[in-house]
Amino acid sequence: MSIELSKCRICESSNITDLFDLGEQPLANALVYPVLPGQLNVSEPKYPLVLVQCEDCKHIQLKHTVTPEEMFVDYHFHTASSPRMVRHFASIINKFLPKDGLVVEIGSNDGSVLEEVTNNVGTSDVRLLGIDPSRNLCDEAFTRKVATHCAFFSKETAQGVVGLYGKAKLVLCANVLGHVPDLNDFVAGLKLLLADDGLLIIEVPHVLELYDRLAFDTIYHEHVSYFSIKCLTELMNKHGLYVTCVEKQEVHGGTIRCHIRSHGGNGWSVIPDILREDIVNLDWHYFEVQVGLLKYKLRSALANMMLEGKQVVGYGAAAKAAVLLNYCNITTDLLQYVVDCTWDKQGKLMPGTHQKVIAPEKLWDILQQQAGPEVMLILAWNHAEEIVRKEQNKYPNTTFITPDLITVQARAQKD
Ligand code: TMP
Ligand code: ZN
């Protein structure tokens, strides 16, 4: 079910205008099982996907909310599938690890980040707790011996956690806030959870990066908010939280990391170089035209490769892959397979466009060709370097391209 927004998720104004319409889309993470002969072919639900902006506080968000239970209770993104991401988030916690007390990761996924942090905690009095709403991921976290509270984070969840374990000295909330329909309730929970001298670290994709990189494929139903520093700061201030520092990160396709405390006022105005905010003057009509051009060029390139008899496979059955394939109408006539290392995506089909998802090691069997595919289209472009580094030894004759048709060459490993 999807519900149309009647007021802004931050300031509750009803003064909202459309920016960019992606049409009706299936849920980007809802991979489907192939239909076996004799089985009923149940059509997948599709929901409108429209980016809008609040004219009052300028917050950019989705016009429709799909019930979170439909998207997160059984979730197929596993942090463990990207060791680079695990190291990245674990290093943030390790850097600010207190000597004792509670450390909480909200959106702890499969527990792999906290498992990595455990090695650093040693015999100190630090207690680690994950919070995540997905049953399947919490079960995985338990097998990693990571204490996990299985719930959507909210004011009520925070009250429960504080009652059981006390307030937190360090809270990491990375790539979560954008998924939250009721922002005010969530942030009220953060305020409650954070100890007086505690540090809250929030990492969110930066809306300016979405715009600059033409990353329309990062717009999907799970991501209800697209933050600017201005709107994030105002949201925090509304709940007595203050942004003391903002850093830019390259790790997840361009994110901002904010340090937030319970008192002291905002301090980010001391870092002017990343304040090329702003959202106010972005031209979304231009954005739409550029996205249309990308679609045209990508479809033409795939059609030409097919006519030339070249084998092309997609790489990375990420949510952004589903948005790109659906928006560009790339069905199995243009692209047959998407490779992905996540075991519970393998054997299923991409939502809406129905490419089969296969394990990297199955590619040889399927292509039956010694040289491998001529082209790999890296749909999970935020992991392009990591993927190319991993695959180019196996497929030295393959060209790796991103959806904007740029060829990727892996540099020497840095991290
Ligand atoms: P994400 O863009 O949401 O992080 O999803 C990335 C997807 O790409 C996820 O399904 C795992 C997959 N993946 C691989 O198959 N191989 C890899 O080397 C990496 C880094 C990701
Ligand atoms: Zn607003």
PDB file of C-alpha atoms in Angstrom, residues 72-227:
ATOM      1  CA  PHE A  72      12.076  -3.924   5.550  1.00  0.00           C
ATOM      2  CA  VAL A  73      10.752  -6.974   7.384  1.00  0.00           C
ATOM      3  CA  ASP A  74      12.540  -9.311   4.965  1.00  0.00           C
ATOM      4  CA  TYR A  75      15.528  -7.410   3.605  1.00  0.00           C
ATOM      5  CA  HIS A  76      18.107  -8.568   1.097  1.00  0.00           C
ATOM      6  CA  PHE A  77      20.937  -6.107   1.436  1.00  0.00           C
ATOM      7  CA  HIS A  78      23.670  -7.588   3.605  1.00  0.00           C
ATOM      8  CA  THR A  79      26.428  -5.228   4.729  1.00  0.00           C
ATOM      9  CA  ALA A  80      28.767  -8.250   4.796  1.00  0.00           C
ATOM     10  CA  SER A  81      28.619  -8.393   0.971  1.00  0.00           C
ATOM     11  CA  SER A  82      30.860  -5.319   0.897  1.00  0.00           C
ATOM     12  CA  PRO A  83      33.932  -5.742   3.139  1.00  0.00           C
ATOM     13  CA  ARG A  84      34.867  -2.160   2.239  1.00  0.00           C
ATOM     14  CA  MET A  85      31.592  -0.869   3.755  1.00  0.00           C
ATOM     15  CA  VAL A  86      32.066  -3.038   6.845  1.00  0.00           C
ATOM     16  CA  ARG A  87      35.559  -1.600   7.360  1.00  0.00           C
ATOM     17  CA  HIS A  88      34.305   1.931   6.719  1.00  0.00           C
ATOM     18  CA  PHE A  89      31.508   1.848   9.326  1.00  0.00           C
ATOM     19  CA  ALA A  90      33.534  -0.153  11.861  1.00  0.00           C
ATOM     20  CA  SER A  91      36.345   2.413  11.585  1.00  0.00           C
ATOM     21  CA  ILE A  92      33.909   5.231  12.471  1.00  0.00           C
ATOM     22  CA  ILE A  93      32.818   3.415  15.649  1.00  0.00           C
ATOM     23  CA  ASN A  94      36.403   2.437  16.510  1.00  0.00           C
ATOM     24  CA  LYS A  95      37.590   6.031  16.122  1.00  0.00           C
ATOM     25  CA  PHE A  96      35.071   7.347  18.662  1.00  0.00           C
ATOM     26  CA  LEU A  97      34.770   4.283  20.896  1.00  0.00           C
ATOM     27  CA  PRO A  98      34.248   5.385  24.520  1.00  0.00           C
ATOM     28  CA  LYS A  99      36.134   3.696  27.380  1.00  0.00           C
ATOM     29  CA  ASP A 100      32.918   2.207  28.714  1.00  0.00           C
ATOM     30  CA  GLY A 101      29.124   2.380  28.336  1.00  0.00           C
ATOM     31  CA  LEU A 102      26.632   1.630  25.596  1.00  0.00           C
ATOM     32  CA  VAL A 103      27.411   1.903  21.874  1.00  0.00           C
ATOM     33  CA  VAL A 104      24.438   1.551  19.525  1.00  0.00           C
ATOM     34  CA  GLU A 105      24.309   1.058  15.778  1.00  0.00           C
ATOM     35  CA  ILE A 106      20.865   1.869  14.364  1.00  0.00           C
ATOM     36  CA  GLY A 107      20.233  -0.073  11.153  1.00  0.00           C
ATOM     37  CA  SER A 108      22.814  -2.660  12.195  1.00  0.00           C
ATOM     38  CA  ASN A 109      21.823  -4.931   9.293  1.00  0.00           C
ATOM     39  CA  ASP A 110      23.501  -8.369   9.519  1.00  0.00           C
ATOM     40  CA  GLY A 111      25.700  -7.379  12.482  1.00  0.00           C
ATOM     41  CA  SER A 112      28.918  -7.509  10.466  1.00  0.00           C
ATOM     42  CA  VAL A 113      29.990  -3.964  11.453  1.00  0.00           C
ATOM     43  CA  LEU A 114      29.554  -4.589  15.196  1.00  0.00           C
ATOM     44  CA  GLU A 115      31.232  -7.984  14.818  1.00  0.00           C
ATOM     45  CA  GLU A 116      34.268  -6.168  13.401  1.00  0.00           C
ATOM     46  CA  VAL A 117      34.161  -3.629  16.266  1.00  0.00           C
ATOM     47  CA  THR A 118      34.082  -6.450  18.841  1.00  0.00           C
ATOM     48  CA  ASN A 119      37.741  -7.177  18.045  1.00  0.00           C
ATOM     49  CA  ASN A 120      38.589  -3.665  19.194  1.00  0.00           C
ATOM     50  CA  VAL A 121      36.496  -3.666  22.361  1.00  0.00           C
ATOM     51  CA  GLY A 122      38.585  -6.358  24.037  1.00  0.00           C
ATOM     52  CA  THR A 123      37.984  -6.590  27.771  1.00  0.00           C
ATOM     53  CA  SER A 124      36.763  -2.978  28.224  1.00  0.00           C
ATOM     54  CA  ASP A 125      33.341  -2.166  29.676  1.00  0.00           C
ATOM     55  CA  VAL A 126      31.908  -1.116  26.337  1.00  0.00           C
ATOM     56  CA  ARG A 127      28.610  -2.833  25.460  1.00  0.00           C
ATOM     57  CA  LEU A 128      27.569  -3.057  21.807  1.00  0.00           C
ATOM     58  CA  LEU A 129      23.959  -3.169  20.649  1.00  0.00           C
ATOM     59  CA  GLY A 130      22.492  -3.274  17.155  1.00  0.00           C
ATOM     60  CA  ILE A 131      18.931  -2.226  16.300  1.00  0.00           C
ATOM     61  CA  ASP A 132      17.359  -3.393  13.035  1.00  0.00           C
ATOM     62  CA  PRO A 133      13.781  -4.112  11.910  1.00  0.00           C
ATOM     63  CA  SER A 134      14.521  -7.027   9.538  1.00  0.00           C
ATOM     64  CA  ARG A 135      13.944 -10.438  11.064  1.00  0.00           C
ATOM     65  CA  ASN A 136      16.219 -12.262   8.609  1.00  0.00           C
ATOM     66  CA  LEU A 137      19.108  -9.853   9.251  1.00  0.00           C
ATOM     67  CA  CYS A 138      18.685  -9.978  13.044  1.00  0.00           C
ATOM     68  CA  ASP A 139      18.883 -13.772  12.829  1.00  0.00           C
ATOM     69  CA  GLU A 140      22.161 -13.423  10.926  1.00  0.00           C
ATOM     70  CA  ALA A 141      23.460 -10.960  13.506  1.00  0.00           C
ATOM     71  CA  PHE A 142      22.723 -13.488  16.263  1.00  0.00           C
ATOM     72  CA  THR A 143      24.841 -16.074  14.454  1.00  0.00           C
ATOM     73  CA  ARG A 144      27.661 -13.476  14.575  1.00  0.00           C
ATOM     74  CA  LYS A 145      27.038 -13.194  18.347  1.00  0.00           C
ATOM     75  CA  VAL A 146      26.047  -9.538  17.974  1.00  0.00           C
ATOM     76  CA  ALA A 147      23.346  -8.447  20.448  1.00  0.00           C
ATOM     77  CA  THR A 148      20.523  -7.057  18.308  1.00  0.00           C
ATOM     78  CA  HIS A 149      17.177  -5.529  19.155  1.00  0.00           C
ATOM     79  CA  CYS A 150      14.773  -6.351  16.308  1.00  0.00           C
ATOM     80  CA  ALA A 151      12.570  -3.267  15.846  1.00  0.00           C
ATOM     81  CA  PHE A 152      11.980  -0.156  13.775  1.00  0.00           C
ATOM     82  CA  PHE A 153      13.721   2.658  15.631  1.00  0.00           C
ATOM     83  CA  SER A 154      11.280   5.192  17.108  1.00  0.00           C
ATOM     84  CA  LYS A 155      10.714   7.166  20.284  1.00  0.00           C
ATOM     85  CA  GLU A 156       9.036   4.101  21.756  1.00  0.00           C
ATOM     86  CA  THR A 157      11.955   1.807  20.797  1.00  0.00           C
ATOM     87  CA  ALA A 158      14.403   4.300  22.348  1.00  0.00           C
ATOM     88  CA  GLN A 159      12.410   4.305  25.586  1.00  0.00           C
ATOM     89  CA  GLY A 160      12.579   0.503  25.685  1.00  0.00           C
ATOM     90  CA  VAL A 161      16.325   0.406  24.967  1.00  0.00           C
ATOM     91  CA  VAL A 162      17.131   3.109  27.550  1.00  0.00           C
ATOM     92  CA  GLY A 163      15.002   1.239  30.111  1.00  0.00           C
ATOM     93  CA  LEU A 164      16.931  -1.983  29.496  1.00  0.00           C
ATOM     94  CA  TYR A 165      20.481  -0.778  28.855  1.00  0.00           C
ATOM     95  CA  GLY A 166      20.695   2.915  29.781  1.00  0.00           C
ATOM     96  CA  LYS A 167      21.629   5.851  27.531  1.00  0.00           C
ATOM     97  CA  ALA A 168      24.200   5.550  24.765  1.00  0.00           C
ATOM     98  CA  LYS A 169      27.598   7.239  24.685  1.00  0.00           C
ATOM     99  CA  LEU A 170      27.985   6.623  20.975  1.00  0.00           C
ATOM    100  CA  VAL A 171      25.250   6.134  18.381  1.00  0.00           C
ATOM    101  CA  LEU A 172      25.928   5.393  14.714  1.00  0.00           C
ATOM    102  CA  CYS A 173      23.043   5.867  12.310  1.00  0.00           C
ATOM    103  CA  ALA A 174      24.477   5.371   8.827  1.00  0.00           C
ATOM    104  CA  ASN A 175      22.315   5.327   5.708  1.00  0.00           C
ATOM    105  CA  VAL A 176      19.165   4.993   7.795  1.00  0.00           C
ATOM    106  CA  LEU A 177      17.602   8.443   8.220  1.00  0.00           C
ATOM    107  CA  GLY A 178      16.665   8.653   4.545  1.00  0.00           C
ATOM    108  CA  HIS A 179      14.510   5.528   4.997  1.00  0.00           C
ATOM    109  CA  VAL A 180      12.411   6.913   7.836  1.00  0.00           C
ATOM    110  CA  PRO A 181       8.820   8.034   7.100  1.00  0.00           C
ATOM    111  CA  ASP A 182       8.179   9.600  10.524  1.00  0.00           C
ATOM    112  CA  LEU A 183      11.307  11.725  10.901  1.00  0.00           C
ATOM    113  CA  ASN A 184      10.164  13.681  13.940  1.00  0.00           C
ATOM    114  CA  ASP A 185       9.361  10.538  15.933  1.00  0.00           C
ATOM    115  CA  PHE A 186      12.709   8.952  14.934  1.00  0.00           C
ATOM    116  CA  VAL A 187      14.781  12.004  15.888  1.00  0.00           C
ATOM    117  CA  ALA A 188      12.875  12.372  19.187  1.00  0.00           C
ATOM    118  CA  GLY A 189      14.040   8.777  19.833  1.00  0.00           C
ATOM    119  CA  LEU A 190      17.657   9.735  19.047  1.00  0.00           C
ATOM    120  CA  LYS A 191      17.487  12.606  21.528  1.00  0.00           C
ATOM    121  CA  LEU A 192      16.150  10.223  24.177  1.00  0.00           C
ATOM    122  CA  LEU A 193      18.773   7.548  23.514  1.00  0.00           C
ATOM    123  CA  LEU A 194      21.816   9.842  23.488  1.00  0.00           C
ATOM    124  CA  ALA A 195      23.606  10.412  26.806  1.00  0.00           C
ATOM    125  CA  ASP A 196      24.251  14.038  27.769  1.00  0.00           C
ATOM    126  CA  ASP A 197      27.924  13.756  26.839  1.00  0.00           C
ATOM    127  CA  GLY A 198      27.185  11.307  24.023  1.00  0.00           C
ATOM    128  CA  LEU A 199      28.096  11.553  20.337  1.00  0.00           C
ATOM    129  CA  LEU A 200      25.625  10.763  17.568  1.00  0.00           C
ATOM    130  CA  ILE A 201      27.050  10.164  14.099  1.00  0.00           C
ATOM    131  CA  ILE A 202      24.648  10.328  11.193  1.00  0.00           C
ATOM    132  CA  GLU A 203      25.655   9.491   7.655  1.00  0.00           C
ATOM    133  CA  VAL A 204      23.217  10.206   4.818  1.00  0.00           C
ATOM    134  CA  PRO A 205      23.508  10.523   1.048  1.00  0.00           C
ATOM    135  CA  HIS A 206      23.805  14.197   0.139  1.00  0.00           C
ATOM    136  CA  VAL A 207      21.061  15.463  -2.180  1.00  0.00           C
ATOM    137  CA  LEU A 208      23.567  17.664  -3.976  1.00  0.00           C
ATOM    138  CA  GLU A 209      25.477  14.533  -4.991  1.00  0.00           C
ATOM    139  CA  LEU A 210      22.291  12.978  -6.326  1.00  0.00           C
ATOM    140  CA  TYR A 211      21.800  16.061  -8.456  1.00  0.00           C
ATOM    141  CA  ASP A 212      25.409  16.537  -9.560  1.00  0.00           C
ATOM    142  CA  ARG A 213      25.996  12.865 -10.381  1.00  0.00           C
ATOM    143  CA  LEU A 214      22.603  12.455 -12.039  1.00  0.00           C
ATOM    144  CA  ALA A 215      22.080   9.592  -9.584  1.00  0.00           C
ATOM    145  CA  PHE A 216      18.362   9.261 -10.295  1.00  0.00           C
ATOM    146  CA  ASP A 217      18.696   5.525  -9.599  1.00  0.00           C
ATOM    147  CA  THR A 218      19.193   6.292  -5.892  1.00  0.00           C
ATOM    148  CA  ILE A 219      15.583   7.517  -5.816  1.00  0.00           C
ATOM    149  CA  TYR A 220      13.391   4.613  -4.683  1.00  0.00           C
ATOM    150  CA  HIS A 221      10.514   3.920  -2.323  1.00  0.00           C
ATOM    151  CA  GLU A 222      12.760   2.996   0.600  1.00  0.00           C
ATOM    152  CA  HIS A 223      14.471   6.393   0.434  1.00  0.00           C
ATOM    153  CA  VAL A 224      11.784   8.797   1.507  1.00  0.00           C
ATOM    154  CA  SER A 225      14.116  11.743   2.284  1.00  0.00           C
ATOM    155  CA  TYR A 226      17.037  13.279   0.354  1.00  0.00           C
ATOM    156  CA  PHE A 227      18.957  15.491   2.765  1.00  0.00           C
TER     157      PHE A 227
END
